[in-house]
XYZ file of C-alpha atoms in Angstrom:
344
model
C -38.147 -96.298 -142.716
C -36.263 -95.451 -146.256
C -38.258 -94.177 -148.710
C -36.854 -93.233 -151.881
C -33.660 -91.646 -151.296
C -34.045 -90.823 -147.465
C -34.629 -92.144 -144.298
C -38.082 -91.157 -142.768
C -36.964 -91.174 -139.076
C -40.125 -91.762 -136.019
C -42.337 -92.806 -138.822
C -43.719 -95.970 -139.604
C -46.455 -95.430 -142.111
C -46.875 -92.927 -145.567
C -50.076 -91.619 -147.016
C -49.537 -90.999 -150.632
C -51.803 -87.499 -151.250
C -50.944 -87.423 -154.713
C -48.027 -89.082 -157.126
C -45.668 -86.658 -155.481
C -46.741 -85.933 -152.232
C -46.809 -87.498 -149.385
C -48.244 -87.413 -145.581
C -46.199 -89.347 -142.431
C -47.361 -91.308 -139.331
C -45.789 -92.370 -136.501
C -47.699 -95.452 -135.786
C -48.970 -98.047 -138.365
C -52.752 -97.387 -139.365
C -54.091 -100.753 -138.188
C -52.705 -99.265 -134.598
C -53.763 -95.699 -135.458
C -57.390 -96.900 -136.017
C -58.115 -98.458 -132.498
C -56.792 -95.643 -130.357
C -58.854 -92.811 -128.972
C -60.405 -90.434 -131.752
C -58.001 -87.857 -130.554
C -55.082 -90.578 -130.443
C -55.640 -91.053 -133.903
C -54.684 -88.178 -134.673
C -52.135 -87.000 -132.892
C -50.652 -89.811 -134.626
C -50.442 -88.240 -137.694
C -48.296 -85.189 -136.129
C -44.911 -84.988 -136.712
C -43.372 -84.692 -133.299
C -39.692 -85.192 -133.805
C -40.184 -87.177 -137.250
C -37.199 -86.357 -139.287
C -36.165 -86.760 -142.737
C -32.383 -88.035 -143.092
C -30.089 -87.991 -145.983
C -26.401 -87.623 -147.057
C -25.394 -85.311 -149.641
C -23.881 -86.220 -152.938
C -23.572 -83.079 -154.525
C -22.339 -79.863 -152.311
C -26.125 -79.018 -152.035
C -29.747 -80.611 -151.709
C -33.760 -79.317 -152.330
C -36.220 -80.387 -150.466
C -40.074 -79.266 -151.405
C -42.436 -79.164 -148.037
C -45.478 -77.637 -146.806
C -47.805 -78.524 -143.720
C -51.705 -77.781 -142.475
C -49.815 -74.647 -140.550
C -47.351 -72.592 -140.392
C -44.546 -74.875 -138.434
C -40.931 -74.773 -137.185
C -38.159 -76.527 -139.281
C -34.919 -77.253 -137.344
C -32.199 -78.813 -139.579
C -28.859 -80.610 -138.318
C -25.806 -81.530 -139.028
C -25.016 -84.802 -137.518
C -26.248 -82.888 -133.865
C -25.165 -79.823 -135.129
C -27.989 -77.357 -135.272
C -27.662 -75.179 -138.627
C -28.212 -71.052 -137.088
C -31.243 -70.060 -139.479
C -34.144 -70.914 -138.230
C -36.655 -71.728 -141.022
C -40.607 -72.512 -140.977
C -42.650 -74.429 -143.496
C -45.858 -72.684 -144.622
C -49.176 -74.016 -145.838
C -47.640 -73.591 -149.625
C -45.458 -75.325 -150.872
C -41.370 -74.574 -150.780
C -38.491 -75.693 -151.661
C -35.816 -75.300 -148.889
C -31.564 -75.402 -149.901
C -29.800 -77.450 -147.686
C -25.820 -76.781 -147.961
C -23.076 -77.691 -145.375
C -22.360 -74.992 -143.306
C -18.748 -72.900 -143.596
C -16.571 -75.823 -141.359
C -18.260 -78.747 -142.066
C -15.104 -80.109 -144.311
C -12.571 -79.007 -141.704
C -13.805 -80.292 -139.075
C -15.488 -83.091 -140.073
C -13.559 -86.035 -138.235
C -13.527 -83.695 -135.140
C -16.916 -82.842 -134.429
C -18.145 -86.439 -135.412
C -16.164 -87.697 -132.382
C -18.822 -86.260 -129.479
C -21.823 -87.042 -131.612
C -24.005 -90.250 -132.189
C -24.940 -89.170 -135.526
C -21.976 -88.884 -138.436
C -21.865 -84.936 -139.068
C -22.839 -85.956 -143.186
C -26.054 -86.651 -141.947
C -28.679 -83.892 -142.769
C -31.485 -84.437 -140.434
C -34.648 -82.185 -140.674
C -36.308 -82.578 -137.619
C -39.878 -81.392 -137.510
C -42.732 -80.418 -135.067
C -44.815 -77.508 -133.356
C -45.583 -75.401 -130.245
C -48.971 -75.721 -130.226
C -51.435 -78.234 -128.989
C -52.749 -78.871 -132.501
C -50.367 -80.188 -134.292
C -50.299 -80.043 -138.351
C -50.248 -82.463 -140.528
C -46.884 -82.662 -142.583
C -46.173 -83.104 -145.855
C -42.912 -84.282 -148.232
C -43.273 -82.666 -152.142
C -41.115 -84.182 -155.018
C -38.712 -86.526 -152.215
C -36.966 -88.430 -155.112
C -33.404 -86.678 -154.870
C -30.871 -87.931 -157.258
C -27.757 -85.932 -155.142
C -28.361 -87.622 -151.768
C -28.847 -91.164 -149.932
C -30.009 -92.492 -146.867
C -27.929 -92.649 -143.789
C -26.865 -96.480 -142.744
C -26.737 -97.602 -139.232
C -23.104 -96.549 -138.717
C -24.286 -93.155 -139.318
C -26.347 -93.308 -136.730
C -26.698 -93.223 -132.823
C -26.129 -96.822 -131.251
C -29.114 -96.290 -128.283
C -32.329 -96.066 -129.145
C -34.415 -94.521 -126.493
C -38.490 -94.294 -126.630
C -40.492 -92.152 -124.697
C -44.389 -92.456 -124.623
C -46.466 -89.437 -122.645
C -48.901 -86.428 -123.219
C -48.643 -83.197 -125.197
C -45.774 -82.292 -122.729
C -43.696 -85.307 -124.137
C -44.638 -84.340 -127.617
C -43.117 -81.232 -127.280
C -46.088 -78.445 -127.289
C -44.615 -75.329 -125.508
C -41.047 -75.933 -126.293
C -39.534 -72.961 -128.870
C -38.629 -75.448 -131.334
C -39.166 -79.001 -132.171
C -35.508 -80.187 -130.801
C -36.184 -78.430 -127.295
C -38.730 -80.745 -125.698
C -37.343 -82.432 -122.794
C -37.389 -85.585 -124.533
C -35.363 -84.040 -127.444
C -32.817 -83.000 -124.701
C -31.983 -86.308 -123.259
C -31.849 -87.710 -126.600
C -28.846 -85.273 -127.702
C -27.316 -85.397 -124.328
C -27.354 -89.276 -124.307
C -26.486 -89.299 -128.089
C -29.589 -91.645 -128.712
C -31.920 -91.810 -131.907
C -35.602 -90.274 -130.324
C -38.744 -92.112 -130.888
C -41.247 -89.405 -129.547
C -44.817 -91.273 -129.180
C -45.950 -88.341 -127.146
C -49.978 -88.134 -127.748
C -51.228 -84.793 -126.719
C -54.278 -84.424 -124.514
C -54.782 -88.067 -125.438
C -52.038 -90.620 -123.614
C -54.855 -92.430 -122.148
C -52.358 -95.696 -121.813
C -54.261 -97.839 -124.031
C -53.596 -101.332 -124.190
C -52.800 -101.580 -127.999
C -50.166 -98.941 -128.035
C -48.979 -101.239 -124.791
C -48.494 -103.987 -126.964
C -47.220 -101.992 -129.944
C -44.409 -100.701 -128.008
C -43.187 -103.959 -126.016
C -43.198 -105.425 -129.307
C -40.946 -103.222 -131.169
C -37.349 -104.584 -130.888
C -35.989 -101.036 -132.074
C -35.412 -99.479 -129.090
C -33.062 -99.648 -125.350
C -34.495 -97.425 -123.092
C -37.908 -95.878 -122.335
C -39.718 -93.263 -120.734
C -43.712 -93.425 -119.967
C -45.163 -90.156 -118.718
C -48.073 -91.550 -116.356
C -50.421 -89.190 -117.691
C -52.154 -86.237 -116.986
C -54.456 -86.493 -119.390
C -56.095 -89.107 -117.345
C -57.150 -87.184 -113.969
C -59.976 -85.970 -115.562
C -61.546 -88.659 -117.461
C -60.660 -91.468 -115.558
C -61.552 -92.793 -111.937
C -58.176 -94.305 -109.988
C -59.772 -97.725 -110.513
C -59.112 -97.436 -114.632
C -56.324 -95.797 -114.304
C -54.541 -97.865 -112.072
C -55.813 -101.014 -114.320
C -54.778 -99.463 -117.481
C -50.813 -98.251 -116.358
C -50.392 -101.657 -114.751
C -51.283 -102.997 -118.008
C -48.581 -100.601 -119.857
C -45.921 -100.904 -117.217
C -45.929 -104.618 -117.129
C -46.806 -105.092 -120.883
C -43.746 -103.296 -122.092
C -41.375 -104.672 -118.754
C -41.820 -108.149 -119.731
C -40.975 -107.840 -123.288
C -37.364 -107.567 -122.601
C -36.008 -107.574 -119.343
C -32.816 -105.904 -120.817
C -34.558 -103.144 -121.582
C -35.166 -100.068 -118.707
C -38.374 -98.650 -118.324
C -38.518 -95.091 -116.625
C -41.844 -94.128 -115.040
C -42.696 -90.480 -114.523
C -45.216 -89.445 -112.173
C -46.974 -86.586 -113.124
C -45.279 -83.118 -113.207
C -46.757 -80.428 -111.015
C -49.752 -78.256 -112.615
C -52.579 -76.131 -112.275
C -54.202 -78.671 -109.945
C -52.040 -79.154 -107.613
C -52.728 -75.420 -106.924
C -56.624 -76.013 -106.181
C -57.346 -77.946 -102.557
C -60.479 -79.318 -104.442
C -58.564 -80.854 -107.013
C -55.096 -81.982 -105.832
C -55.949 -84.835 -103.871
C -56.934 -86.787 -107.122
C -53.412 -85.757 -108.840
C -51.879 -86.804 -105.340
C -53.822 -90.202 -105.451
C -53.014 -90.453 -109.310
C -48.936 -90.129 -108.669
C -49.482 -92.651 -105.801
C -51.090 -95.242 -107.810
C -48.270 -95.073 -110.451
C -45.716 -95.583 -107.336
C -47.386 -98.385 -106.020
C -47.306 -99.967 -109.332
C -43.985 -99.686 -109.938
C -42.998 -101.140 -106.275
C -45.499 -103.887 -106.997
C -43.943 -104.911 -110.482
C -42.277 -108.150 -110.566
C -39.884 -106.579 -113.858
C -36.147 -105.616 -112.057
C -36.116 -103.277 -115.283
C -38.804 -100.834 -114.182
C -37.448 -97.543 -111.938
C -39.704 -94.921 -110.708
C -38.815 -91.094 -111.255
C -41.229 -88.270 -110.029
C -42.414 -85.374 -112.286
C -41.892 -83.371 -109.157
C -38.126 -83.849 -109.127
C -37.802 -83.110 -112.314
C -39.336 -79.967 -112.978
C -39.641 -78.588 -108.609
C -40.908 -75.213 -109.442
C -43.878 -73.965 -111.164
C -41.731 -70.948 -112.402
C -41.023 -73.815 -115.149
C -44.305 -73.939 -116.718
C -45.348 -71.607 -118.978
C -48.717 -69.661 -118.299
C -51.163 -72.084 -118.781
C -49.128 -73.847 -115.648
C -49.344 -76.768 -117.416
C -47.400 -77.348 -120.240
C -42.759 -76.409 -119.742
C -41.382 -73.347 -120.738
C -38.235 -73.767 -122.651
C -36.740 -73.137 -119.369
C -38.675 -76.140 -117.744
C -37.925 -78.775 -120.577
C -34.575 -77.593 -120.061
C -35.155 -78.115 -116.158
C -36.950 -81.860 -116.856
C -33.787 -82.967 -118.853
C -31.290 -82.071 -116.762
C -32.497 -83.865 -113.577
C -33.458 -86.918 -115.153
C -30.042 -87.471 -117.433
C -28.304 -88.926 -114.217
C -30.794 -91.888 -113.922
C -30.929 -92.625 -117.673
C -26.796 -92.712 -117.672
C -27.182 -94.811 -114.800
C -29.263 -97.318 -116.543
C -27.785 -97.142 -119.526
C -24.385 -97.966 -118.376
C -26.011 -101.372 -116.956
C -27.219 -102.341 -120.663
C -26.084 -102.939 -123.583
C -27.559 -101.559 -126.278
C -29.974 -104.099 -128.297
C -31.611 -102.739 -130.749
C -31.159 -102.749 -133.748
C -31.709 -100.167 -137.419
């Protein structure tokens, strides 16, 4: 969405806390406020949301400050600036300048890159289960403008899942796995990873077959589920999801993940029920009557548990790294079938 002089990227709903300050969401409110308590919010974390702009002037202020202490990654087109920088509970104002080449090479570098290298993107998010809430100080900017859509990647590729597709464990907000294929694929992220509550709900079903703003999508088929639910539900409620969002577009590939290997599978009392839970979600897929829904299993992508980190649950670095890397080939494949159709 633009707001004021920026684009407000993976966010489709402001809070206004005050006349200068506001709070983002990445789903609208009258979705937020029938999804799970914990759903709602996780909604209001900023898990890849970014805040885009172009610079006027040789140099641009922006005022932020969040619940906790959180990473800040800023980019240049995909060009990650070297300082890493973290916004605090209190308020501050960060300088944004191009960094030393950006002039020289700017035609170059733009070439292997979906974004233009004048867009600033500050891409935001946490390593921690909780995420906090963000928020924008003072946004009004007289020296900068939003991107348009030739600024910006062509794709659009959407990935729904738990806290793992939200991007708790990963270092910094641009190394979850979904993150990775995004840059790799040079396609605009829209991360509605729910942590410790993707429960596959059938409003955030319908929510995301109807957007039209996105080409490709991901749907981590969910481990927050093996507890709570009995195979019954579960296999009720991803049928629901995986058919919901097929049949909105049969143009558009959907990518189901069974679920990656964890502390469970470790436990003979407890892996059969992870077991059953990654068969349901194959039989589903084979049993969907959409040509545009492909199966890909968490176990493939990440094959060793020397990938987790050590609550053997949630990736290491390492093991987003791992994820991304073995499921790029099927998401080139797919995309090189479609064409992309949606649009800014």
């Amino acid at each position: 969405m633009i707001y004021e002089t920026v684009e407000l990227h993976n966010v489709e709903e402001i809070t206004h806390i005050s006349d200068q300050v506001i709070s983002v969401q990445r789903v609208p409110e009258h979705i937020r406020q029938i999804l799970n308590p914990r759903a709602q919010l996780q909604s209001l974390m900023p898990a890849n949301v970014e805040l885009r702009f172009i610079m006027i002037d040789e140099e641009a202020r922006i005022t932020l400050s969040a619940e906790s202490e959180t990473p800040l990654s800023v980019f240049f087109g995909n060009y990650l600036h070297k300082e890493s920088l973290t916004i605090t509970t209190e308020p501050q104002t960060f300088l944004i300048r191009p960094f030393d080449r950006h002039k020289l090479f700017r035609t170059s570098l733009t070439v292997d890159s979906g974004f233009s290298l004048d867009v600033v993107r500050l891409v935001f998010g946490l390593n921690q289960p909780e995420m906090p809430r963000l928020f924008i100080h003072d946004i009004a900017m007289a020296n900068v403008r939003p991107p348009t859509p030739q600024n910006l990647p062509e794709i659009r590729y959407i990935a729904y899942g738990t806290s793992i597709t939200q991007g708790y464990s990963a270092s910094r907000p641009h190394l979850s796995w979904v993150s990775l294929v995004a840059q790799a694929l040079n396609a605009d992220l829209i991360n509605l990873g729910m942590g410790g509550s993707a429960y596959c709900e059938k409003e955030l079903a319908d929510y995301i077959a109807g957007r039209t703003d996105w080409d490709i999508a991901t749907l981590g088929l969910s481990v927050n589920m093996v507890a709570l639910f009995s195979a019954e539900d579960f296999e009720a409620r991803v049928t629901y999801l995986i058919n919901t969002i097929a049949n909105s577009n049969p143009n558009r590939s959907i990518v189901c993940i069974t679920l990656f290997p964890y502390f469970r599978d470790l436990d003979e009392q407890e892996n059969w029920k992870s077991n059953t839970f990654r068969d349901i979600v194959r039989h589903v897929v084979a049993d969907c009557p959409h040509d545009n829904v492909h199966l890909v299993e968490g176990t493939d992508l990440l094959p060793a548990f020397s990938g987790l980190t050590d609550d053997i649950l949630h990736p290491s670095d390492l093991g987003m790294i791992t994820i991304a890397q073995n499921l790029l080939p099927t998401m080139r494949k797919l995309l090189s079938k479609d064409t992309p159709i949606s649009r800014h």
